[in-house]
GROMACS .gro file of C-alpha atoms in nm:
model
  340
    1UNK     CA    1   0.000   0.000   0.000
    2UNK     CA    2   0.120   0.334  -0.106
    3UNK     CA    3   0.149   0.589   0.204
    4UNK     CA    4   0.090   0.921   0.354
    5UNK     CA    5   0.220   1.120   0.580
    6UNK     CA    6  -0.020   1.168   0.880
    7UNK     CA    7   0.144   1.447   1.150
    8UNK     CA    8   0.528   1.322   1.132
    9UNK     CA    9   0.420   0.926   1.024
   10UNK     CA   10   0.435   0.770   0.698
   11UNK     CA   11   0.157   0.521   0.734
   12UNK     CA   12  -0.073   0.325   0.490
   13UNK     CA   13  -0.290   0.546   0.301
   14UNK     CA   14  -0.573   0.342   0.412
   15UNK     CA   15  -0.584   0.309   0.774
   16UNK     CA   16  -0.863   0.132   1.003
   17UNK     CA   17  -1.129   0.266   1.215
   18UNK     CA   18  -1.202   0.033   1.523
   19UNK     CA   19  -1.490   0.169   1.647
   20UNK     CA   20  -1.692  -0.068   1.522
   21UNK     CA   21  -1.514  -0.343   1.668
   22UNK     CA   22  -1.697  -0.216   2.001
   23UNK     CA   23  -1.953   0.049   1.972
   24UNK     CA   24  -2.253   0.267   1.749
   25UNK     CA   25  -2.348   0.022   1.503
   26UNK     CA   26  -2.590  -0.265   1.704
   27UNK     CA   27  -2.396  -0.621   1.889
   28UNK     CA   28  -2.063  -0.589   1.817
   29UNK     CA   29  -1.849  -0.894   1.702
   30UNK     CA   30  -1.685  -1.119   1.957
   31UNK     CA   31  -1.387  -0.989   2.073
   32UNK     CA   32  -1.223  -1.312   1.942
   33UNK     CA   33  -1.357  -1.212   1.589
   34UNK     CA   34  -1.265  -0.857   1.650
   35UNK     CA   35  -0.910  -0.960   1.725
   36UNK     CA   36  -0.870  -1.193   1.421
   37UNK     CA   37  -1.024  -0.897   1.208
   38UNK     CA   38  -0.708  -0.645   1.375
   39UNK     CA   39  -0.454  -0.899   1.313
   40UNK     CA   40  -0.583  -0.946   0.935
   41UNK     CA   41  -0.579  -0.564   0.897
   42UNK     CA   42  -0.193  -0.552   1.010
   43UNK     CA   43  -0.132  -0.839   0.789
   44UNK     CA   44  -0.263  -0.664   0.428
   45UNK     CA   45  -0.072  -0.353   0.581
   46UNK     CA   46  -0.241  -0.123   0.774
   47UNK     CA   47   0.007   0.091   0.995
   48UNK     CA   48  -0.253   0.322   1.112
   49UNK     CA   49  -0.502   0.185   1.371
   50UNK     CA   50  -0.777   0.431   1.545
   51UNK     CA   51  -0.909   0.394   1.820
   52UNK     CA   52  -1.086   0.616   2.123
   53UNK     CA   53  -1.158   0.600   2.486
   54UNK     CA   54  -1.522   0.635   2.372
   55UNK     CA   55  -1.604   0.325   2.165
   56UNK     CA   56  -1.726   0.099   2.405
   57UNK     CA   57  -1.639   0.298   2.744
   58UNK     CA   58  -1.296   0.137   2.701
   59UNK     CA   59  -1.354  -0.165   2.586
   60UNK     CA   60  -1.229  -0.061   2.196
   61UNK     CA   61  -0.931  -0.019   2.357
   62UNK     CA   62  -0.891  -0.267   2.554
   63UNK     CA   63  -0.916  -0.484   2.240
   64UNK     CA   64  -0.656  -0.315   2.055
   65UNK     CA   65  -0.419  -0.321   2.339
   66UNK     CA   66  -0.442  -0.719   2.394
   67UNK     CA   67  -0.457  -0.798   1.988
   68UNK     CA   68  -0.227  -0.543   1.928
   69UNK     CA   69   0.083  -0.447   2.199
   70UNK     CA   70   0.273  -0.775   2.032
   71UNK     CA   71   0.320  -0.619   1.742
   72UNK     CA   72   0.300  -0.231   1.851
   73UNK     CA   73   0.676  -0.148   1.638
   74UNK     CA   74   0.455  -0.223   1.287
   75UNK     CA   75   0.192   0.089   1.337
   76UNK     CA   76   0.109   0.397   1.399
   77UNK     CA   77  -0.168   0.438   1.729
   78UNK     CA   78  -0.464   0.697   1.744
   79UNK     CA   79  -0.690   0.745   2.044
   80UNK     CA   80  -0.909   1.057   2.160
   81UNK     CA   81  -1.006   1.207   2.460
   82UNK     CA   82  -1.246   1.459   2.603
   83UNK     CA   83  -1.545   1.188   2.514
   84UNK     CA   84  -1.587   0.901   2.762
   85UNK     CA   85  -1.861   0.729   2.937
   86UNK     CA   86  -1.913   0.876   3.304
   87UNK     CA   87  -2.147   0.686   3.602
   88UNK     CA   88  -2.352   1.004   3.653
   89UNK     CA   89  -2.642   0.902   3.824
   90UNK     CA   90  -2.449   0.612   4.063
   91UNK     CA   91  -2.602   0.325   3.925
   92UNK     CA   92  -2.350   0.141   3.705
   93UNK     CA   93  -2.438   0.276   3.397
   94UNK     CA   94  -2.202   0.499   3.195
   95UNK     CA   95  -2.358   0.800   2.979
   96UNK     CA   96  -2.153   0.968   2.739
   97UNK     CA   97  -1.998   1.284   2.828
   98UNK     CA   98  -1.831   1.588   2.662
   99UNK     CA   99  -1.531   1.653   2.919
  100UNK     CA  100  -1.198   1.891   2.791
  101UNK     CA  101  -1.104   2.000   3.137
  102UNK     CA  102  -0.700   1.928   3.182
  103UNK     CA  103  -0.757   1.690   3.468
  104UNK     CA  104  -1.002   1.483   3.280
  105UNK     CA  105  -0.803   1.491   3.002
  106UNK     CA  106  -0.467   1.379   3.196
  107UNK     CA  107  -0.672   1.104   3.356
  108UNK     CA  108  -0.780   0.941   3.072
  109UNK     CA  109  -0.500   0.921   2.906
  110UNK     CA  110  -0.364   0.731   3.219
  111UNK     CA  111  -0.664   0.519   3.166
  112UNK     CA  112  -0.629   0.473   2.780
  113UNK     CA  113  -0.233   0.397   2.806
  114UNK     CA  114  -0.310   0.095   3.051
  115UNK     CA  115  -0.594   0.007   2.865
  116UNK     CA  116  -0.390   0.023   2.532
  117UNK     CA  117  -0.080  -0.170   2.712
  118UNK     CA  118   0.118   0.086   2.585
  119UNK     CA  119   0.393   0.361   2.687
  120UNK     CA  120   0.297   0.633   2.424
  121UNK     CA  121   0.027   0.682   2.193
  122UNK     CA  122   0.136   0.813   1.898
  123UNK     CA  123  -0.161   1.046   1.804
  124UNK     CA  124  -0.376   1.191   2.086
  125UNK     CA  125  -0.725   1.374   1.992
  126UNK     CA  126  -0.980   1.598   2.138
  127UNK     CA  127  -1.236   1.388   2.065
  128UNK     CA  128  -1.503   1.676   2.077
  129UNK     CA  129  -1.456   2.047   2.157
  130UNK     CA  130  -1.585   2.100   2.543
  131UNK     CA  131  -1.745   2.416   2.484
  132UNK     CA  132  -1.754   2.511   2.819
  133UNK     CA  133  -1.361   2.501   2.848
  134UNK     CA  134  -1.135   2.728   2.638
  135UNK     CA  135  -0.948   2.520   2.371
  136UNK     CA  136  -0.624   2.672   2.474
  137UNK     CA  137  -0.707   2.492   2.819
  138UNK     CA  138  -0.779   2.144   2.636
  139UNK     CA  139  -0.436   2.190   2.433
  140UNK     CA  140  -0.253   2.299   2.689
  141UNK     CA  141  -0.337   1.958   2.832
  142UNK     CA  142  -0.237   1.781   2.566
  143UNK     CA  143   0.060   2.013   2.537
  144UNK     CA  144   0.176   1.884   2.883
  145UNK     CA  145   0.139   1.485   2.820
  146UNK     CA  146   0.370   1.579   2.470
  147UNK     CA  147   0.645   1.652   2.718
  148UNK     CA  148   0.593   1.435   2.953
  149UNK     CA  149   0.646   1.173   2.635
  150UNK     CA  150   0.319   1.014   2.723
  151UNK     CA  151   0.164   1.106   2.364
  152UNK     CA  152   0.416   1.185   2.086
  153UNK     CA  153   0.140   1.410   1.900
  154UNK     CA  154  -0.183   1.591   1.900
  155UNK     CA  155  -0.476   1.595   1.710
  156UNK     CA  156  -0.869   1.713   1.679
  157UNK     CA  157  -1.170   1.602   1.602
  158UNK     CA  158  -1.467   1.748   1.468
  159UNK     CA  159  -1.398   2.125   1.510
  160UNK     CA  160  -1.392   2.412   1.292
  161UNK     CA  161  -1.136   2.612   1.076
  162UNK     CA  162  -1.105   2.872   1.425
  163UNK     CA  163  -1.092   2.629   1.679
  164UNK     CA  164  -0.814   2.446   1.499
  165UNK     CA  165  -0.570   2.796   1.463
  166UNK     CA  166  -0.678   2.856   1.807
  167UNK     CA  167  -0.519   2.548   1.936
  168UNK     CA  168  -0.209   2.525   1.644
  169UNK     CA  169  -0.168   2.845   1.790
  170UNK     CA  170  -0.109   2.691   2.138
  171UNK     CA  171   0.101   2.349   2.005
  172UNK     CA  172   0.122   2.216   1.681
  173UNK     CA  173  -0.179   1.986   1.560
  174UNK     CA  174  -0.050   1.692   1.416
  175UNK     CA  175  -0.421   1.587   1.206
  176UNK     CA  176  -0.786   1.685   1.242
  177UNK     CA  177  -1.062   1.423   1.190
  178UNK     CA  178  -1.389   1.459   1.107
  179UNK     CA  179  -1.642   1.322   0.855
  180UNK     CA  180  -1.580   1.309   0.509
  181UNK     CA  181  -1.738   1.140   0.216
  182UNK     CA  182  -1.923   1.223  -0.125
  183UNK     CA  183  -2.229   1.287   0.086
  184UNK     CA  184  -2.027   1.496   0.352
  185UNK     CA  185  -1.875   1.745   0.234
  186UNK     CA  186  -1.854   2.030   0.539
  187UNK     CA  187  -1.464   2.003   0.552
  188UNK     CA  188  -1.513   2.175   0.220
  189UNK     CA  189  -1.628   2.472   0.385
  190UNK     CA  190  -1.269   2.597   0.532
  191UNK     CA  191  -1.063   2.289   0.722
  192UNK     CA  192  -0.945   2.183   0.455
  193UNK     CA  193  -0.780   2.482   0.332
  194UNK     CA  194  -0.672   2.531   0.678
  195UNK     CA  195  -0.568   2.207   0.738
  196UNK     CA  196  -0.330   2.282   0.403
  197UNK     CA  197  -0.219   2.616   0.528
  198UNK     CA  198  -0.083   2.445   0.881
  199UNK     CA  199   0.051   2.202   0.757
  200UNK     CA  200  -0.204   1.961   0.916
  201UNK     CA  201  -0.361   1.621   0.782
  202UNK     CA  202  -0.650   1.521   0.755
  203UNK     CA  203  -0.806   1.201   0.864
  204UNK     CA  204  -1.191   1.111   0.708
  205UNK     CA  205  -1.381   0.894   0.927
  206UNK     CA  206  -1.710   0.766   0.800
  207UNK     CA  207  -1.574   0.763   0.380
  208UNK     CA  208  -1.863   0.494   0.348
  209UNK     CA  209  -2.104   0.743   0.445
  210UNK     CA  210  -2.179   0.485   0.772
  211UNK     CA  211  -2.261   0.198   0.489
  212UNK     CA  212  -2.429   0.407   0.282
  213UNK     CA  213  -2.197   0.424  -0.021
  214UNK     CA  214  -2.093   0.052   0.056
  215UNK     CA  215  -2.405  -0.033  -0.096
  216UNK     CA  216  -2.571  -0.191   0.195
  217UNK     CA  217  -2.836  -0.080   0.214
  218UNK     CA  218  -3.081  -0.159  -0.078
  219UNK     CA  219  -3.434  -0.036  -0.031
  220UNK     CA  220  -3.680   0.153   0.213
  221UNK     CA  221  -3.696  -0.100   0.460
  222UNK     CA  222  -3.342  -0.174   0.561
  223UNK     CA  223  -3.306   0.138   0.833
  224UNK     CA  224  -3.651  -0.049   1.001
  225UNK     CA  225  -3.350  -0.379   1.034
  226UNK     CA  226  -3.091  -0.126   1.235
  227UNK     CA  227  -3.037  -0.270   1.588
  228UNK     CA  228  -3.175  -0.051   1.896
  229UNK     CA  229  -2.798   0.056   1.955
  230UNK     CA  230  -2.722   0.184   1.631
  231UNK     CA  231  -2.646   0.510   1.609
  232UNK     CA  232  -2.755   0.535   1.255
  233UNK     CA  233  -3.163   0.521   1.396
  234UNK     CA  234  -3.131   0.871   1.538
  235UNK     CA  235  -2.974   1.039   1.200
  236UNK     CA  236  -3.198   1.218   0.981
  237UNK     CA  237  -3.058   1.053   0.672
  238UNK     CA  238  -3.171   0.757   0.793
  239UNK     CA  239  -3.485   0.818   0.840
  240UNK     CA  240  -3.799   0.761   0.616
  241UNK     CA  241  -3.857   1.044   0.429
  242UNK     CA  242  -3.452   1.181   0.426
  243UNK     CA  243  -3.381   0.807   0.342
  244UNK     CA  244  -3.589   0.725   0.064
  245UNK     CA  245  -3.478   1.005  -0.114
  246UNK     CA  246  -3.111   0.950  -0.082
  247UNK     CA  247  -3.176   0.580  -0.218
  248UNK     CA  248  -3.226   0.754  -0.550
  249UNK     CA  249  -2.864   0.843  -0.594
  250UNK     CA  250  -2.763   0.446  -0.531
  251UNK     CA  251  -2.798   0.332  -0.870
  252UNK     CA  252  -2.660   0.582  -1.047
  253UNK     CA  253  -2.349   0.545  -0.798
  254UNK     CA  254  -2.334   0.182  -0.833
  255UNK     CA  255  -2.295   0.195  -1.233
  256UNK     CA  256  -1.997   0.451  -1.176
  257UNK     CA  257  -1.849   0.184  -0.969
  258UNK     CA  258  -1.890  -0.059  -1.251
  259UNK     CA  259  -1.757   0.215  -1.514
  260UNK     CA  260  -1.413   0.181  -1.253
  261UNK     CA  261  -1.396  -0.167  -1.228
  262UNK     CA  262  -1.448  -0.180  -0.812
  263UNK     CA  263  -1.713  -0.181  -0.607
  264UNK     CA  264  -1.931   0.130  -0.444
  265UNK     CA  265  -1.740   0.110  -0.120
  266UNK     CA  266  -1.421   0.088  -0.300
  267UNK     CA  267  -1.516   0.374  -0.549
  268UNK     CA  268  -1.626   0.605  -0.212
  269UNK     CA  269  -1.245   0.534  -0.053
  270UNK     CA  270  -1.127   0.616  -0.385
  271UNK     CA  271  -1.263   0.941  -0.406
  272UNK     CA  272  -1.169   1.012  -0.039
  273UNK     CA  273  -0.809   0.940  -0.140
  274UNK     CA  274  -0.826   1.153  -0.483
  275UNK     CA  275  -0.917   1.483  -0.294
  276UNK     CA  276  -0.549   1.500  -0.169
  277UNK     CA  277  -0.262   1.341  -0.102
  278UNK     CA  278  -0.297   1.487   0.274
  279UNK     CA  279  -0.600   1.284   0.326
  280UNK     CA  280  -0.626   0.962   0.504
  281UNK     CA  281  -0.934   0.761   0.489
  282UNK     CA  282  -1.022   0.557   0.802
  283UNK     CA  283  -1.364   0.311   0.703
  284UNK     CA  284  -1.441   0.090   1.007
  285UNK     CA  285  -1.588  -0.243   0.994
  286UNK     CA  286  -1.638  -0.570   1.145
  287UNK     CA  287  -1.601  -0.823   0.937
  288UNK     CA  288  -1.273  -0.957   0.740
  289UNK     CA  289  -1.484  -0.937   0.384
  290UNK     CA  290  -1.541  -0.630   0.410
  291UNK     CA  291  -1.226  -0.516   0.514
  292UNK     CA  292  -1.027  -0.654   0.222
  293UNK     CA  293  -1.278  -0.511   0.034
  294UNK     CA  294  -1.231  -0.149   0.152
  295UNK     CA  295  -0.836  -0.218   0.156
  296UNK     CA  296  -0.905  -0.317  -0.237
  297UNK     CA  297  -0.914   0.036  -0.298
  298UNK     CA  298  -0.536   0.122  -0.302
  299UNK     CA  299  -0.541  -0.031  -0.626
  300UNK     CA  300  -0.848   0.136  -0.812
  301UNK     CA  301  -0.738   0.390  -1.042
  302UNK     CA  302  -1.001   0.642  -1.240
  303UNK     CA  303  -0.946   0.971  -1.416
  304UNK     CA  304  -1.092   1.295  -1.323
  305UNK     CA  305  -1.387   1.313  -1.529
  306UNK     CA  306  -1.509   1.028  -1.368
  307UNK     CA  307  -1.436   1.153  -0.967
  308UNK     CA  308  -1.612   1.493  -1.111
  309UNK     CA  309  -1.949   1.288  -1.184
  310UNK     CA  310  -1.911   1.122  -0.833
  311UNK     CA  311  -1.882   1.519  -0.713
  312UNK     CA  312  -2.217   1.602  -0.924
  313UNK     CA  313  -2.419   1.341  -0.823
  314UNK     CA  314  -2.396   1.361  -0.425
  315UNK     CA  315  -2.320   1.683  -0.304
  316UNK     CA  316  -2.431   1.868  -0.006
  317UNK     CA  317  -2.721   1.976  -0.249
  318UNK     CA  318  -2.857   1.653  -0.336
  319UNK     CA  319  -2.835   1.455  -0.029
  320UNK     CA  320  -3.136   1.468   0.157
  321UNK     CA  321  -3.109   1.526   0.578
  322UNK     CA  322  -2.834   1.691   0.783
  323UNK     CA  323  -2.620   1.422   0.907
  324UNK     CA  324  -2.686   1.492   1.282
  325UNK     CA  325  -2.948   1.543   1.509
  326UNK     CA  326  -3.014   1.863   1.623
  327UNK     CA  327  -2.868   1.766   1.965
  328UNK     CA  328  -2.575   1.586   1.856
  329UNK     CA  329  -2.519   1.915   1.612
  330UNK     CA  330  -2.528   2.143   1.897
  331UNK     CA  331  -2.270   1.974   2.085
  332UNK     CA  332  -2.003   1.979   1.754
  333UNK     CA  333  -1.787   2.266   1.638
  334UNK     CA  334  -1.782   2.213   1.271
  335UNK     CA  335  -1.910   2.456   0.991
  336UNK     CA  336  -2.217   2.365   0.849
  337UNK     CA  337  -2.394   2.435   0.519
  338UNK     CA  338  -2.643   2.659   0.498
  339UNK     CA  339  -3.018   2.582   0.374
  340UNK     CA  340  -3.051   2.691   0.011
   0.00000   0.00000   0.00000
């Protein structure tokens, strides 16, 4: 696999998003299965594993840590902060909280480096922007665990264009991650031409548009199959009305694939990867297929005309549905379209 520089590391151009491997999408697989789909992933070369405190209220990482440490020379390891699961009410169950104070910060990195069997993590993110802490504070944080050699970079996730030359400002950001796919196209707005300016990368999570684009979801009635923990249930793209509408593009998208000789999901990656050379796709899933699948797309090549029909066909003006929730947008810092 060709590769790409993400903050100071060359690593695969396609890397692997774990998350899925313990969190948002339904029953996760077995850890056992989880583990053989990690070790497969290292195997086809992937030297650029993410992860988060998050995904399963540590158990994501707990995963990668015990599948993982053996081999922990061969890759490059991502993790976030500032996003975990928290017993509010004192009754053994962990909500998800937005937390970017310094000692929160400090402690969960404590948490994640036991929990990742690890003495450094290579690339540290602010999961989400605590908007009632200053982002200075939050960096500053992160600032401190650099020099204590405890992470070796920093990174964000989900913030704007002025939250991320706030905190540059502060240390230097390694890599900013946040959503990015034919059918999300918000970086487009400014962080990626600031992200260029800094001298930043940029990771995409979600280049398969959460399954969309992977073509797995055929007709009205597959969103009434999601499982009660999917995340994908409380997105308005998802839902009837949004989704039906967005199941229009599908075909057209599937015979583009075919015109490039791969399939939709590989074609989506592909796309990702032909925006810039400073862009590192990140697709998640849980099973082995599908991963060689998605990894099948560092060897699709198309010309231009062809990624400019991809770019008129789904567009932030013909997908139907913001991709959040209302209350999931308010608690997110990046720049959003606005209605026509």
């Amino acid at each position: 696999m060709q590769t790409r520089k993400l903050g100071p590391f060359d690593v695969g151009a396609i890397g692997l998003g774990c998350m899925n491997l313990s969190h948002a999408y339904g029953v996760p697989p077995s850890p056992e299965e989880g583990g053989k789909l990690l070790l497969r992933a290292l195997e086809m070369g992937v030297t650029h594993f993410d992860t988060a405190a998050l995904y399963g209220f540590g158990a994501n990482e707990k995963l990668v840590g015990e599948v993982l440490s053996p081999h922990r020379s061969r890759f490059t390891l991502a993790s976030k902060c500032g996003m975990t699961g928290v017993d509010v009410k004192g009754d053994g169950k962990l909500v998800r909280v937005i937390d970017g104070r310094p000692a929160t910060i400090k402690a969960t990195c404590e948490a994640s480096l036991r929990n990742l069997r690890t003495d450094v993590i290579d690339l540290y993110y602010l999961h989400r922007l605590d908007k009632q802490v200053p982002i200075e504070d939050s960096v500053g944080a992160l600032a401190d665990l650099v020099s204590e050699g405890k992470i070796r970079t920093i990174g964000l996730s989900e913030v704007s264009a002025d939250t991320l030359r706030r905190a540059h400002a502060v240390h230097p950001v390694a890599a900013l991650q946040t959503e990015y796919s034919p059918w999300t196209r918000n970086p487009e707005i400014a962080v990626l031409e600031t992200c260029r300016e800094l001298g930043v990368s940029f990771v995409a999570f979600s280049p398969l548009a959460r399954g969309f684009l992977a073509d797995a979801l055929r007709d009205p009635t597959a969103v009434d199959a999601f499982a009660d923990k999917d995340i994908r249930r409380g997105m308005p793209r998802f839902q009837h009305g949004h989704f039906e509408a967005n199941l229009l593009l599908l075909d057209a998208f599937r015979q583009l694939a075919r015109e490039a000789g791969c399939t939709p999901a590989q074609l989506a990656i592909v796309w990702v990867l032909a925006k810039g050379d400073d862009i590192l796709p990140i697709p998640g899933t849980s099973r082995i297929e599908h991963l060689e699948e998605n990894l099948g797309a560092a060897d699709v090549r198309f010309d231009q005309a062809l990624l400019q029909r991809i770019d008129d066909l789904i567009n932030e003006r013909t997908v139907s549905g913001p991709r959040y929730p209302e209350a999931t947008q308010a608690e997110i810092d990046t720049e959003e379209f606005r209605p026509a």
